[in-house]
Amino acid sequence: MASVSVPIALLPLNNNRHRHSGNLRSYLPVVSPLRRVRAYVSVSTEIGVEEQNNVSKELELFACPICYEPLTRKGPSGLNLNAIYRSGFKCQRCQKTFSSKDVYLDLTVTSGTTAYSESKPIRSELFRNPLVSFLYERGWRQTFKQSGFPGRDEEFQMAQDYFEPVSGGFLLDVSCGSGLFSRKFASSGMYSGVIALDFSENMLRQCYEFIGKDDSLLNKNLALVRADISRLPFSSASVDAVHAGAALHCWPSPSNAVAEISRVLKSGGVFVGTTFLSTRLNSPLSSRSLGTLGQILAPSTNTYSFFAEKEIEDLCKTCGLVNYTSKVDRAFIMFSAQKS
């Protein structure tokens, strides 16, 4: 038993800026953007050792994307949408603050910037497009069956089988898109918390919209986070499972991304991913088949990076992952590896 200090947020009551129609938005509290007074109060409460450990894990999970120092948090505890929305995060080293913007917690390096902007690769910008984000789960993802993808339910169950050794832990669903699998993971009850992470603001808004249609998800430990896959805002060795559905081929630097995934995984943690294998059908003009000419034409002829199975296995192993295994059907591959 122990006495702990609990952060309490004292919020003004009257402001309508964040009041919206719809089940999910009306569920979230009204928060004033003009004045927010916060304070720490010492609350003597009797909690068990296991509960203390759960609180500790939660507080140490988010980290600064600049220096990777754990973020301090002021506001209600928990990973559900309501708690994250009402919380503020800060890096004591960089003095940078982070908060929920609209419907997600923005933990990118550029969070809060107003004048600075930079261009991203086509493969990254494509999914930030509102129309693409809207259509992704409403038809586009279903076309993946033509390449061998098994369908959402079977694909989800395949991933669940791989994650069985880390049941009860935190799961990070990177490049989650509209949250197709994030929502399934959260509803399964198999994890203590699920974080749906994507670089696309519009994909996260779509995820938020889908969550709003399912009341059972409102109180689940499911948080929406915007972040760069090559700069994950989590402490090293802090998560138990990482899922990346149909994502590897879209990443600007798959090697940097897998290295980051390896960094945040705990020892014994599991990484599961699906992607399209390199074939004549999906990459007839890839840089790997055209050599130097392909390097010149790549920006206009091949938006994505497709790999052979051996390359994916080699990448996982060189990033410190072991026990690699995979299942292949035509251009589809689901692969899994563990942190040593």
GROMACS .gro file of C-alpha atoms in nm:
model
  340
    1MET     CA    1   0.000   0.000   0.000
    2ALA     CA    2   0.123   0.351  -0.071
    3SER     CA    3   0.044   0.720  -0.076
    4VAL     CA    4   0.070   0.867  -0.427
    5SER     CA    5   0.055   1.213  -0.581
    6VAL     CA    6  -0.223   1.242  -0.835
    7PRO     CA    7  -0.224   1.521  -1.100
    8ILE     CA    8  -0.549   1.713  -1.096
    9ALA     CA    9  -0.661   1.947  -1.375
   10LEU     CA   10  -0.875   2.244  -1.272
   11LEU     CA   11  -1.065   2.346  -1.583
   12PRO     CA   12  -1.291   2.645  -1.654
   13LEU     CA   13  -1.649   2.543  -1.706
   14ASN     CA   14  -1.781   2.782  -1.969
   15ASN     CA   15  -1.657   2.756  -2.324
   16ASN     CA   16  -1.823   2.615  -2.633
   17ARG     CA   17  -1.530   2.592  -2.869
   18HIS     CA   18  -1.500   2.214  -2.834
   19ARG     CA   19  -1.869   2.134  -2.818
   20HIS     CA   20  -1.977   1.946  -3.130
   21SER     CA   21  -2.271   1.741  -3.241
   22GLY     CA   22  -2.245   1.363  -3.262
   23ASN     CA   23  -2.216   1.097  -2.997
   24LEU     CA   24  -1.840   1.093  -2.957
   25ARG     CA   25  -1.774   1.466  -2.961
   26SER     CA   26  -2.056   1.536  -2.716
   27TYR     CA   27  -1.907   1.270  -2.493
   28LEU     CA   28  -1.580   1.462  -2.461
   29PRO     CA   29  -1.559   1.743  -2.206
   30VAL     CA   30  -1.566   2.112  -2.286
   31VAL     CA   31  -1.216   2.257  -2.240
   32SER     CA   32  -1.131   2.625  -2.249
   33PRO     CA   33  -0.849   2.720  -2.489
   34LEU     CA   34  -0.809   3.057  -2.313
   35ARG     CA   35  -0.734   2.974  -1.952
   36ARG     CA   36  -0.635   2.647  -1.792
   37VAL     CA   37  -0.517   2.624  -1.434
   38ARG     CA   38  -0.354   2.300  -1.329
   39ALA     CA   39  -0.214   2.184  -0.998
   40TYR     CA   40  -0.075   1.879  -0.830
   41VAL     CA   41  -0.241   1.776  -0.509
   42SER     CA   42  -0.126   1.501  -0.279
   43VAL     CA   43  -0.393   1.239  -0.237
   44SER     CA   44  -0.343   0.961   0.012
   45THR     CA   45  -0.500   0.653  -0.140
   46GLU     CA   46  -0.465   0.284  -0.081
   47ILE     CA   47  -0.364   0.106  -0.401
   48GLY     CA   48  -0.217  -0.235  -0.459
   49VAL     CA   49   0.130  -0.303  -0.600
   50GLU     CA   50  -0.013  -0.423  -0.930
   51GLU     CA   51  -0.216  -0.102  -0.972
   52GLN     CA   52   0.093   0.107  -0.893
   53ASN     CA   53   0.285  -0.078  -1.162
   54ASN     CA   54   0.009  -0.017  -1.415
   55VAL     CA   55   0.011   0.357  -1.339
   56SER     CA   56   0.390   0.364  -1.365
   57LYS     CA   57   0.385   0.189  -1.702
   58GLU     CA   58   0.126   0.433  -1.833
   59LEU     CA   59   0.319   0.741  -1.722
   60GLU     CA   60   0.644   0.616  -1.873
   61LEU     CA   61   0.494   0.515  -2.206
   62PHE     CA   62   0.485   0.847  -2.395
   63ALA     CA   63   0.821   1.008  -2.469
   64CYS     CA   64   0.942   1.326  -2.635
   65PRO     CA   65   0.996   1.270  -3.010
   66ILE     CA   66   1.301   1.498  -2.991
   67CYS     CA   67   1.502   1.358  -2.699
   68TYR     CA   68   1.302   1.046  -2.602
   69GLU     CA   69   1.274   1.158  -2.240
   70PRO     CA   70   0.948   1.038  -2.077
   71LEU     CA   71   0.677   1.305  -2.087
   72THR     CA   72   0.518   1.436  -1.771
   73ARG     CA   73   0.141   1.442  -1.773
   74LYS     CA   74  -0.117   1.666  -1.611
   75GLY     CA   75  -0.475   1.555  -1.623
   76PRO     CA   76  -0.675   1.239  -1.566
   77SER     CA   77  -0.496   0.907  -1.597
   78GLY     CA   78  -0.591   0.651  -1.858
   79LEU     CA   79  -0.543   0.587  -2.229
   80ASN     CA   80  -0.906   0.629  -2.337
   81LEU     CA   81  -1.006   0.918  -2.563
   82ASN     CA   82  -1.166   1.119  -2.286
   83ALA     CA   83  -0.857   1.106  -2.059
   84ILE     CA   84  -0.609   1.186  -2.335
   85TYR     CA   85  -0.826   1.475  -2.457
   86ARG     CA   86  -0.823   1.633  -2.113
   87SER     CA   87  -0.450   1.583  -2.050
   88GLY     CA   88  -0.146   1.793  -2.126
   89PHE     CA   89   0.201   1.648  -2.182
   90LYS     CA   90   0.540   1.814  -2.149
   91CYS     CA   91   0.907   1.727  -2.195
   92GLN     CA   92   1.099   1.868  -1.900
   93ARG     CA   93   1.425   1.860  -2.095
   94CYS     CA   94   1.308   2.025  -2.420
   95GLN     CA   95   1.030   2.226  -2.251
   96LYS     CA   96   0.805   2.129  -2.541
   97THR     CA   97   0.437   2.075  -2.473
   98PHE     CA   98   0.195   1.839  -2.646
   99SER     CA   99  -0.183   1.813  -2.635
  100SER     CA  100  -0.476   1.661  -2.817
  101LYS     CA  101  -0.541   1.857  -3.133
  102ASP     CA  102  -0.897   1.807  -3.249
  103VAL     CA  103  -0.928   1.433  -3.195
  104TYR     CA  104  -0.573   1.299  -3.155
  105LEU     CA  105  -0.259   1.357  -2.950
  106ASP     CA  106   0.003   1.513  -3.176
  107LEU     CA  107   0.346   1.378  -3.084
  108THR     CA  108   0.534   1.472  -3.399
  109VAL     CA  109   0.852   1.679  -3.387
  110THR     CA  110   0.669   1.961  -3.568
  111SER     CA  111   0.375   1.962  -3.327
  112GLY     CA  112   0.287   2.322  -3.241
  113THR     CA  113   0.478   2.486  -3.527
  114THR     CA  114   0.298   2.765  -3.712
  115ALA     CA  115   0.537   2.893  -3.980
  116TYR     CA  116   0.756   2.592  -4.061
  117SER     CA  117   0.654   2.334  -4.320
  118GLU     CA  118   0.832   2.061  -4.514
  119SER     CA  119   0.747   1.837  -4.805
  120LYS     CA  120   0.715   1.463  -4.753
  121PRO     CA  121   0.751   1.172  -4.999
  122ILE     CA  122   0.449   1.101  -5.218
  123ARG     CA  123   0.385   0.775  -5.035
  124SER     CA  124   0.340   0.972  -4.711
  125GLU     CA  125   0.142   1.263  -4.850
  126LEU     CA  126  -0.102   1.039  -5.038
  127PHE     CA  127  -0.263   0.910  -4.719
  128ARG     CA  128  -0.296   1.258  -4.574
  129ASN     CA  129  -0.539   1.341  -4.853
  130PRO     CA  130  -0.896   1.367  -4.713
  131LEU     CA  131  -1.049   1.171  -5.003
  132VAL     CA  132  -0.795   0.889  -4.983
  133SER     CA  133  -0.844   0.870  -4.606
  134PHE     CA  134  -1.222   0.855  -4.650
  135LEU     CA  135  -1.208   0.580  -4.914
  136TYR     CA  136  -0.941   0.364  -4.750
  137GLU     CA  137  -1.173   0.154  -4.534
  138ARG     CA  138  -1.476   0.214  -4.753
  139GLY     CA  139  -1.353   0.011  -5.051
  140TRP     CA  140  -0.980   0.054  -5.114
  141ARG     CA  141  -0.856  -0.187  -4.844
  142GLN     CA  142  -1.091  -0.458  -4.974
  143THR     CA  143  -0.914  -0.459  -5.312
  144PHE     CA  144  -0.602  -0.599  -5.142
  145LYS     CA  145  -0.763  -0.944  -5.171
  146GLN     CA  146  -0.660  -0.943  -5.536
  147SER     CA  147  -0.298  -0.962  -5.423
  148GLY     CA  148  -0.355  -1.237  -5.168
  149PHE     CA  149  -0.459  -1.048  -4.855
  150PRO     CA  150  -0.701  -1.278  -4.668
  151GLY     CA  151  -0.966  -1.025  -4.566
  152ARG     CA  152  -0.989  -0.819  -4.249
  153ASP     CA  153  -1.130  -1.083  -4.013
  154GLU     CA  154  -0.885  -1.357  -4.107
  155GLU     CA  155  -0.593  -1.114  -4.117
  156PHE     CA  156  -0.685  -0.990  -3.770
  157GLN     CA  157  -0.703  -1.344  -3.630
  158MET     CA  158  -0.367  -1.431  -3.785
  159ALA     CA  159  -0.212  -1.133  -3.608
  160GLN     CA  160  -0.385  -1.226  -3.281
  161ASP     CA  161  -0.227  -1.572  -3.296
  162TYR     CA  162   0.119  -1.417  -3.326
  163PHE     CA  163   0.048  -1.180  -3.036
  164GLU     CA  164  -0.066  -1.455  -2.799
  165PRO     CA  165   0.271  -1.460  -2.611
  166VAL     CA  166   0.227  -1.093  -2.514
  167SER     CA  167  -0.140  -1.107  -2.420
  168GLY     CA  168  -0.224  -0.846  -2.157
  169GLY     CA  169   0.041  -0.598  -2.269
  170PHE     CA  170   0.040  -0.264  -2.452
  171LEU     CA  171  -0.011  -0.283  -2.828
  172LEU     CA  172   0.101  -0.014  -3.071
  173ASP     CA  173  -0.077  -0.018  -3.409
  174VAL     CA  174   0.154   0.186  -3.631
  175SER     CA  175   0.040   0.328  -3.965
  176CYS     CA  176  -0.306   0.239  -3.842
  177GLY     CA  177  -0.487   0.425  -4.118
  178SER     CA  178  -0.855   0.455  -4.031
  179GLY     CA  179  -0.806   0.226  -3.733
  180LEU     CA  180  -0.949  -0.085  -3.896
  181PHE     CA  181  -0.737  -0.317  -3.681
  182SER     CA  182  -0.682  -0.077  -3.389
  183ARG     CA  183  -1.051  -0.097  -3.309
  184LYS     CA  184  -1.049  -0.476  -3.334
  185PHE     CA  185  -0.747  -0.503  -3.104
  186ALA     CA  186  -0.911  -0.273  -2.849
  187SER     CA  187  -1.240  -0.464  -2.860
  188SER     CA  188  -1.070  -0.801  -2.821
  189GLY     CA  189  -0.992  -0.741  -2.452
  190MET     CA  190  -0.654  -0.905  -2.506
  191TYR     CA  191  -0.447  -0.592  -2.435
  192SER     CA  192  -0.413  -0.352  -2.143
  193GLY     CA  193  -0.399  -0.063  -2.389
  194VAL     CA  194  -0.400   0.003  -2.763
  195ILE     CA  195  -0.251   0.305  -2.935
  196ALA     CA  196  -0.365   0.380  -3.290
  197LEU     CA  197  -0.078   0.572  -3.451
  198ASP     CA  198  -0.052   0.733  -3.791
  199PHE     CA  199   0.121   1.030  -3.953
  200SER     CA  200  -0.194   1.126  -4.143
  201GLU     CA  201  -0.422   1.367  -3.958
  202ASN     CA  202  -0.713   1.271  -4.181
  203MET     CA  203  -0.668   0.899  -4.123
  204LEU     CA  204  -0.686   0.962  -3.748
  205ARG     CA  205  -1.000   1.170  -3.795
  206GLN     CA  206  -1.154   0.881  -3.986
  207CYS     CA  207  -1.056   0.648  -3.702
  208TYR     CA  208  -1.223   0.886  -3.455
  209GLU     CA  209  -1.538   0.888  -3.668
  210PHE     CA  210  -1.556   0.508  -3.677
  211ILE     CA  211  -1.503   0.490  -3.300
  212GLY     CA  212  -1.794   0.731  -3.257
  213LYS     CA  213  -2.021   0.474  -3.420
  214ASP     CA  214  -1.938   0.211  -3.158
  215ASP     CA  215  -2.024   0.315  -2.801
  216SER     CA  216  -1.841   0.012  -2.661
  217LEU     CA  217  -1.508   0.168  -2.765
  218LEU     CA  218  -1.553   0.498  -2.579
  219ASN     CA  219  -1.420   0.368  -2.249
  220LYS     CA  220  -1.168   0.125  -2.391
  221ASN     CA  221  -0.797   0.196  -2.340
  222LEU     CA  222  -0.767   0.317  -2.698
  223ALA     CA  223  -0.576   0.637  -2.779
  224LEU     CA  224  -0.518   0.815  -3.111
  225VAL     CA  225  -0.167   0.948  -3.164
  226ARG     CA  226  -0.011   1.130  -3.457
  227ALA     CA  227   0.357   1.043  -3.494
  228ASP     CA  228   0.636   0.972  -3.741
  229ILE     CA  229   0.713   0.601  -3.778
  230SER     CA  230   1.084   0.689  -3.792
  231ARG     CA  231   1.061   0.889  -3.468
  232LEU     CA  232   0.829   0.699  -3.237
  233PRO     CA  233   0.733   0.902  -2.927
  234PHE     CA  234   0.770   0.618  -2.681
  235SER     CA  235   1.031   0.524  -2.426
  236SER     CA  236   1.272   0.245  -2.517
  237ALA     CA  237   1.150  -0.103  -2.420
  238SER     CA  238   0.804   0.029  -2.328
  239VAL     CA  239   0.556  -0.164  -2.546
  240ASP     CA  240   0.478  -0.534  -2.574
  241ALA     CA  241   0.342  -0.558  -2.926
  242VAL     CA  242   0.366  -0.360  -3.251
  243HIS     CA  243   0.135  -0.416  -3.547
  244ALA     CA  244   0.188  -0.266  -3.893
  245GLY     CA  245  -0.086  -0.363  -4.137
  246ALA     CA  246  -0.012  -0.307  -4.508
  247ALA     CA  247   0.244  -0.045  -4.411
  248LEU     CA  248   0.608  -0.142  -4.476
  249HIS     CA  249   0.591  -0.055  -4.846
  250CYS     CA  250   0.461   0.295  -4.764
  251TRP     CA  251   0.733   0.400  -4.519
  252PRO     CA  252   0.989   0.659  -4.641
  253SER     CA  253   1.267   0.457  -4.472
  254PRO     CA  254   1.165   0.103  -4.376
  255SER     CA  255   1.505   0.043  -4.212
  256ASN     CA  256   1.467   0.346  -3.981
  257ALA     CA  257   1.110   0.243  -3.904
  258VAL     CA  258   1.194  -0.116  -3.810
  259ALA     CA  259   1.488   0.008  -3.602
  260GLU     CA  260   1.249   0.233  -3.411
  261ILE     CA  261   1.003  -0.051  -3.362
  262SER     CA  262   1.286  -0.263  -3.225
  263ARG     CA  263   1.385   0.019  -2.988
  264VAL     CA  264   1.040   0.058  -2.830
  265LEU     CA  265   0.971  -0.315  -2.797
  266LYS     CA  266   1.038  -0.484  -2.466
  267SER     CA  267   1.255  -0.793  -2.458
  268GLY     CA  268   1.032  -1.071  -2.586
  269GLY     CA  269   0.799  -0.818  -2.747
  270VAL     CA  270   0.637  -0.913  -3.078
  271PHE     CA  271   0.632  -0.724  -3.410
  272VAL     CA  272   0.376  -0.833  -3.670
  273GLY     CA  273   0.347  -0.674  -4.013
  274THR     CA  274   0.183  -0.727  -4.349
  275THR     CA  275   0.289  -0.585  -4.682
  276PHE     CA  276   0.303  -0.655  -5.055
  277LEU     CA  277   0.597  -0.863  -5.175
  278SER     CA  278   0.794  -0.748  -5.474
  279THR     CA  279   0.643  -0.909  -5.786
  280ARG     CA  280   0.619  -0.827  -6.155
  281LEU     CA  281   0.258  -0.728  -6.096
  282ASN     CA  282   0.309  -0.464  -5.827
  283SER     CA  283   0.652  -0.332  -5.923
  284PRO     CA  284   0.723  -0.375  -6.298
  285LEU     CA  285   0.919  -0.048  -6.302
  286SER     CA  286   1.071  -0.067  -5.956
  287SER     CA  287   1.419   0.073  -5.900
  288ARG     CA  288   1.536  -0.278  -5.809
  289SER     CA  289   1.445  -0.419  -6.152
  290LEU     CA  290   1.563  -0.127  -6.363
  291GLY     CA  291   1.887  -0.046  -6.186
  292THR     CA  292   2.017   0.307  -6.244
  293LEU     CA  293   1.731   0.393  -6.479
  294GLY     CA  294   1.488   0.286  -6.208
  295GLN     CA  295   1.650   0.524  -5.960
  296ILE     CA  296   1.586   0.811  -6.202
  297LEU     CA  297   1.228   0.709  -6.282
  298ALA     CA  298   1.131   0.596  -5.933
  299PRO     CA  299   0.960   0.921  -5.820
  300SER     CA  300   0.711   0.905  -6.108
  301THR     CA  301   0.678   0.530  -6.170
  302ASN     CA  302   0.694   0.365  -5.830
  303THR     CA  303   0.551   0.536  -5.525
  304TYR     CA  304   0.603   0.240  -5.293
  305SER     CA  305   0.893   0.019  -5.182
  306PHE     CA  306   0.835  -0.350  -5.239
  307PHE     CA  307   1.068  -0.613  -5.096
  308ALA     CA  308   1.143  -0.982  -5.142
  309GLU     CA  309   1.071  -1.201  -4.840
  310LYS     CA  310   1.442  -1.255  -4.775
  311GLU     CA  311   1.496  -0.878  -4.758
  312ILE     CA  312   1.225  -0.838  -4.494
  313GLU     CA  313   1.375  -1.118  -4.288
  314ASP     CA  314   1.723  -0.968  -4.319
  315LEU     CA  315   1.596  -0.624  -4.216
  316CYS     CA  316   1.427  -0.762  -3.904
  317LYS     CA  317   1.735  -0.955  -3.801
  318THR     CA  318   1.975  -0.664  -3.852
  319CYS     CA  319   1.750  -0.448  -3.632
  320GLY     CA  320   1.783  -0.686  -3.339
  321LEU     CA  321   1.472  -0.896  -3.394
  322VAL     CA  322   1.476  -1.275  -3.371
  323ASN     CA  323   1.247  -1.576  -3.428
  324TYR     CA  324   1.138  -1.445  -3.768
  325THR     CA  325   0.849  -1.632  -3.930
  326SER     CA  326   0.613  -1.557  -4.217
  327LYS     CA  327   0.307  -1.666  -4.412
  328VAL     CA  328   0.286  -1.591  -4.785
  329ASP     CA  329   0.002  -1.598  -5.036
  330ARG     CA  330   0.087  -1.457  -5.379
  331ALA     CA  331   0.199  -1.096  -5.315
  332PHE     CA  332   0.074  -1.098  -4.955
  333ILE     CA  333   0.306  -1.162  -4.663
  334MET     CA  334   0.242  -1.157  -4.290
  335PHE     CA  335   0.566  -1.171  -4.095
  336SER     CA  336   0.648  -1.176  -3.727
  337ALA     CA  337   0.963  -1.132  -3.519
  338GLN     CA  338   1.051  -1.084  -3.153
  339LYS     CA  339   1.280  -0.847  -2.969
  340SER     CA  340   1.575  -1.041  -2.832
   0.00000   0.00000   0.00000
